[in-house]
Coordinates of C-alpha atoms in Angstrom, one line a residue:
Chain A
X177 CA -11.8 -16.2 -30.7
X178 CA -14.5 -18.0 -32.7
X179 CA -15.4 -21.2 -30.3
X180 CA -13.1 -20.7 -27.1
X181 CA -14.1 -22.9 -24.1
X182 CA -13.9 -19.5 -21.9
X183 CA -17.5 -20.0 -20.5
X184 CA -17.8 -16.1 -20.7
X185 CA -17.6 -16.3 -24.3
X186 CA -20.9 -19.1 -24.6
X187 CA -22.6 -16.8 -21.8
X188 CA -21.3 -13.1 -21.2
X189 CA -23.6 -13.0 -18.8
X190 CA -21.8 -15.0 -16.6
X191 CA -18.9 -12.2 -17.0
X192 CA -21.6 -9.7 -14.9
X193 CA -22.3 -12.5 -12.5
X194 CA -19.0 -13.0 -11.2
X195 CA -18.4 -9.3 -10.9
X196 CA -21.4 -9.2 -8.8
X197 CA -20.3 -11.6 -6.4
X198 CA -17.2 -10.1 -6.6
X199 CA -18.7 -7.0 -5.5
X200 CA -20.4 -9.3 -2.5
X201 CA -17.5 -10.6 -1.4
X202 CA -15.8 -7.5 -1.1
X203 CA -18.8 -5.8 1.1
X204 CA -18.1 -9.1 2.9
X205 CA -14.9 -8.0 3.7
X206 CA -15.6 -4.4 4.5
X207 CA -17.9 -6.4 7.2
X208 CA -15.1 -8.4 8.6
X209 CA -13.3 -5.3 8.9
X210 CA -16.0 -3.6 10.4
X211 CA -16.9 -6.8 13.5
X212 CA -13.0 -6.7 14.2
X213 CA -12.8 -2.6 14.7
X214 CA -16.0 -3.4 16.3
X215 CA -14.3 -5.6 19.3
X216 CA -11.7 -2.4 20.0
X217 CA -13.9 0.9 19.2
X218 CA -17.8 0.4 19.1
X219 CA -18.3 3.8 17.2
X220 CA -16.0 3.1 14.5
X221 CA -16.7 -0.2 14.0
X222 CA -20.4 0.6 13.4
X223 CA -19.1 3.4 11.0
X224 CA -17.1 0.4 9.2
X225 CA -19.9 -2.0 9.4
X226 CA -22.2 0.2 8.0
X227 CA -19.8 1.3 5.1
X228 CA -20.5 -2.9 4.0
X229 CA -23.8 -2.4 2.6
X230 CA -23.0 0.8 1.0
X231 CA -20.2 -0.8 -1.0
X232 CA -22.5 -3.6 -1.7
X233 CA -25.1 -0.8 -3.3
X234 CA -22.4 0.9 -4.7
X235 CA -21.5 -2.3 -6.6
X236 CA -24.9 -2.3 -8.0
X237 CA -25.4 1.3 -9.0
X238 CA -22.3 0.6 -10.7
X239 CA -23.6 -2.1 -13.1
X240 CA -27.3 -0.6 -12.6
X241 CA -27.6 -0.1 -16.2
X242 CA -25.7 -3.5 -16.5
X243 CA -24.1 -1.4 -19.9
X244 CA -20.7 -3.0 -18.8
X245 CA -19.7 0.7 -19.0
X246 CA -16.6 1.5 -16.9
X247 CA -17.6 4.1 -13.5
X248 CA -14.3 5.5 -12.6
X249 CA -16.3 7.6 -9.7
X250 CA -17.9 4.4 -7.6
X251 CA -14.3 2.7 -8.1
X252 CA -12.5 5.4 -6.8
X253 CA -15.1 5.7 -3.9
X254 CA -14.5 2.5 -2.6
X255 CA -10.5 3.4 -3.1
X256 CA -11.0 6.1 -0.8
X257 CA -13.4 4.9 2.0
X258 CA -10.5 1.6 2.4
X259 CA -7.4 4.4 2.7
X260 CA -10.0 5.7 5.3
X261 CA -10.8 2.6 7.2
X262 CA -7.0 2.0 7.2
X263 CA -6.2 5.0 8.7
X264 CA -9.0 4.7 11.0
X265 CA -7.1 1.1 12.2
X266 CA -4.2 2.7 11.9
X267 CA -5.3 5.6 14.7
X268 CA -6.8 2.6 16.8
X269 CA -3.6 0.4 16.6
X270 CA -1.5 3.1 17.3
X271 CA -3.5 4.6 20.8
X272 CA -6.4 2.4 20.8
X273 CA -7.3 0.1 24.1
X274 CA -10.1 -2.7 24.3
X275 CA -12.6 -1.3 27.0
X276 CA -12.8 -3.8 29.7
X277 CA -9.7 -5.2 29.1
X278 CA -6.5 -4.7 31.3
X279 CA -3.6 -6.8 30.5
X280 CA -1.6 -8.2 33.7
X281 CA 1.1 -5.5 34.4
X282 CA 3.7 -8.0 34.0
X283 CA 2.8 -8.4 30.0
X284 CA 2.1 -4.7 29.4
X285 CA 2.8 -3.4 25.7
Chain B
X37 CA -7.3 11.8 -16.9
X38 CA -6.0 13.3 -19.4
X39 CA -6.6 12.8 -23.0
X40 CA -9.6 14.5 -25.5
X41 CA -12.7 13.4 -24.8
X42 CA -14.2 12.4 -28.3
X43 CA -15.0 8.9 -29.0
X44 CA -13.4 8.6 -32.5
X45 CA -15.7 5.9 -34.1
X46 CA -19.4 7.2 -31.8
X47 CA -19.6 4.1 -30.0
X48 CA -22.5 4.3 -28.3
X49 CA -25.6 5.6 -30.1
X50 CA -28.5 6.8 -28.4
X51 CA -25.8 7.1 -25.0
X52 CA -25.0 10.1 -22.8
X53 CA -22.0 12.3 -23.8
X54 CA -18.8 11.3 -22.2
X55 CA -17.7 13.5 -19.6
X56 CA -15.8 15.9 -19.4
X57 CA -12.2 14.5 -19.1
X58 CA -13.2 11.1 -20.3
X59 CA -10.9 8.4 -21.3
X60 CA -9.5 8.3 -24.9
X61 CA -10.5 5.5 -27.4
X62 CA -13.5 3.6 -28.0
X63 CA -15.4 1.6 -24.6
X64 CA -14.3 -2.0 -24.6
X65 CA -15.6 -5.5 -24.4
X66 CA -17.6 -5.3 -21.7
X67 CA -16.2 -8.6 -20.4
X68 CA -12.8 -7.0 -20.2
X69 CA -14.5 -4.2 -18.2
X70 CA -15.8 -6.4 -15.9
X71 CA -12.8 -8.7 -15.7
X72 CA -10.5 -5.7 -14.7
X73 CA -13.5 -4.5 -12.2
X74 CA -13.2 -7.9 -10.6
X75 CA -9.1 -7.2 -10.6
X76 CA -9.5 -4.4 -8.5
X77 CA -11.9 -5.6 -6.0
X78 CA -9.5 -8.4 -5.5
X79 CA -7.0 -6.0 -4.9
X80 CA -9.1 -4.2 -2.7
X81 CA -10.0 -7.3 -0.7
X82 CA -6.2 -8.0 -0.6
X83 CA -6.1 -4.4 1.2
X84 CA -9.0 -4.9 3.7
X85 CA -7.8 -8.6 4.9
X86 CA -4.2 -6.7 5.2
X87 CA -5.5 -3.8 7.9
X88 CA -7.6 -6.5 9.2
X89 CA -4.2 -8.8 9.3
X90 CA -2.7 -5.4 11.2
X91 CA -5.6 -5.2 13.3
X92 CA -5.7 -8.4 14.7
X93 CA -1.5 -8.8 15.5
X94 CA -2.1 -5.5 17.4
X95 CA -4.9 -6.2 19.4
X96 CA -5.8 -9.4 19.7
X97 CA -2.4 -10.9 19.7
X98 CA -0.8 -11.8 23.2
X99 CA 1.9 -9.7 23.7
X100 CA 5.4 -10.8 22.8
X101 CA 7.2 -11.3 26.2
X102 CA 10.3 -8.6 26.4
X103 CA 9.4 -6.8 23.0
X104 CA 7.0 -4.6 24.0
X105 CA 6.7 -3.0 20.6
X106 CA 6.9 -5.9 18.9
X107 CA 3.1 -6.4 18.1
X108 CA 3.0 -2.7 16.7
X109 CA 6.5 -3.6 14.7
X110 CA 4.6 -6.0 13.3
X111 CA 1.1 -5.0 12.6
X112 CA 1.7 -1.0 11.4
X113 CA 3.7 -1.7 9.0
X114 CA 0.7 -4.5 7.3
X115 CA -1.8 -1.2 7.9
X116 CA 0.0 1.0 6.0
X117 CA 0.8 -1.4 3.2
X118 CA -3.3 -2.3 3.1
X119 CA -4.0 1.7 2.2
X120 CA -1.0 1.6 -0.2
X121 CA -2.3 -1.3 -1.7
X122 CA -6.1 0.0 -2.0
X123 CA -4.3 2.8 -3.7
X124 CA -2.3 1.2 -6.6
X125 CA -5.0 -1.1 -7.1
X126 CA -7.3 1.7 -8.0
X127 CA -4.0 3.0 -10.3
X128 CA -3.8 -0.3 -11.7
X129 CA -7.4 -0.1 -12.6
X130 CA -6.9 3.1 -14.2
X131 CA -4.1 2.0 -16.4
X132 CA -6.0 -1.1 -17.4
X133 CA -8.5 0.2 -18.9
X134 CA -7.0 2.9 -20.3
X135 CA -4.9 0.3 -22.6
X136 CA -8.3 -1.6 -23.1
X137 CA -9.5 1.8 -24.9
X138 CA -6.8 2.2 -26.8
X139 CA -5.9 -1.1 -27.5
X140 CA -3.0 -0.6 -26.1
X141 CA -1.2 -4.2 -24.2
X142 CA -2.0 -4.3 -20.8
X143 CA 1.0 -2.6 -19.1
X144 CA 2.9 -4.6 -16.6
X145 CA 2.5 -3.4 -13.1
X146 CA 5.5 -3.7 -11.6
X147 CA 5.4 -1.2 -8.4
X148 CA 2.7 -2.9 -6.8
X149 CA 4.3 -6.1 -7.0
X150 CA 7.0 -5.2 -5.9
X151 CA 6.2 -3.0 -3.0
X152 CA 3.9 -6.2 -1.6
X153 CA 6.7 -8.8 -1.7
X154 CA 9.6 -6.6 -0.3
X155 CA 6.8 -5.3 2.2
X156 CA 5.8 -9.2 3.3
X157 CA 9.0 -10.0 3.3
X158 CA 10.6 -7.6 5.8
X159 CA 7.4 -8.2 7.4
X160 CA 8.4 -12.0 8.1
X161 CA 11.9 -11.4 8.7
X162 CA 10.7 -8.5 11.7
X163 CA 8.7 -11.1 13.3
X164 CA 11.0 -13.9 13.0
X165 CA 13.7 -11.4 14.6
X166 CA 11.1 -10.2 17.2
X167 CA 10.2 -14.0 18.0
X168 CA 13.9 -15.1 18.4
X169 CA 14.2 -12.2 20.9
X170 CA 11.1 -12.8 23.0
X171 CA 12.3 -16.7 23.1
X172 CA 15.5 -15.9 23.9
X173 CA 14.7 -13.5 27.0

């Protein structure tokens, strides 16, 4: 592994700069979760939407010291608040209605 | 999880003591670290645009004429695999880097895999079924 043409190996720094925008792209999604909750249950989605910035901090605090260090906890956090926000769907999807919006009888389900 | 937590060569001078119940074997590349961080936020992505995918065929999706529970047939099952898959991505983390410690190879997933493409798959079959009804009726 003396001269590889893995960028990562010329600038490792690059290897904590794609994690960070991994880490964006992921609050991205927790967004995109969070505006389509948001269009069937206004207080859940706001709970969702919120969660996006907290996952983006959370991706921070995890490389805060930037030691490359693993951080099991934050990990497991953002495990935990997805099997959350999939339930959450899940109890919408199951007895959830859009407010304001009444389907023609004839194409009720 | 399990393991003693002594770090047999003192890898980091001058750092905090491991935790209690800290991994076994010495902390990695840090590039590895970071590749199989990335790893399981793509896995977790996977999970948030699957409830999102469940979401959206429940209730935005037209409903299927004469299969009334066809948009739930459809869209609970893709919830449900989202949290499963949030799950053994975080497992697949684990396992990762616990082999990157050790030096161990990188064990093969195979459940997660597995579950994803038999889930998909009966996934696409359900809605082909529940399309041929609604077109038939």
């Amino acid at each position: 592994m003396t001269h590889s043409d893995d960028p990562e190996d010329v600038d490792p720094n690059q290897a904590r700069e794609r994690t960070k925008l991994a880490w964006t792209r992921t609050a991205i999604a927790f967004a995109a979760v969070g505006g389509a909750v948001l269009k069937t249950n206004i207080i859940a989605g706001a709970v969702v939407l919120a969660l996006a910035p907290l996952i983006w901090l959370t991706g921070r605090m995890a490389r805060g010291g930037n030691s490359g260090r693993a951080r099991p906890s934050e990990l497991r956090l953002i495990t935990l608040a997805i099997i959350a926000v999939a339930l959450v769907v899940l109890v919408i999807a199951l007895t959830g209605h859009k407010p304001g919006f009444h389907p023609p009888a004839h194409v009720q389900g | 999880m399990s393991g003693p937590p002594d770090e047999p060569d003192g890898g980091q001078p001058g750092s905090s003591a491991p935790p209690a119940g800290a991994p076994a074997g010495t902390e990695p590349d840090a590039r590895f670290t970071f590749a199989n961080e990335r790893t399981f936020l793509a896995w977790s992505r996977t999970a948030l645009a699957l409830v999102v995918a469940g979401l959206g065929i429940v209730q935005l999706l037209p409903p299927f004429p004469g299969v009334p529970w066809g948009r739930h047939l459809i869209g609970v099952p893709l919830i449900l695999l989202g949290a499963f898959v949030a799950a053994a991505g975080y497992g697949e983390w684990v396992r990762h880097q616990r082999a990157l410690r050790t030096g161990a190879p990188i064990p093969r997933s195979v459940l997660l895999p597995m579950v994803l493409t038999v889930t998909i798959t009966c996934i696409a079959l359900l809605s082909a079924i529940v399309l041929l009804i609604s077109a038939i009726r």
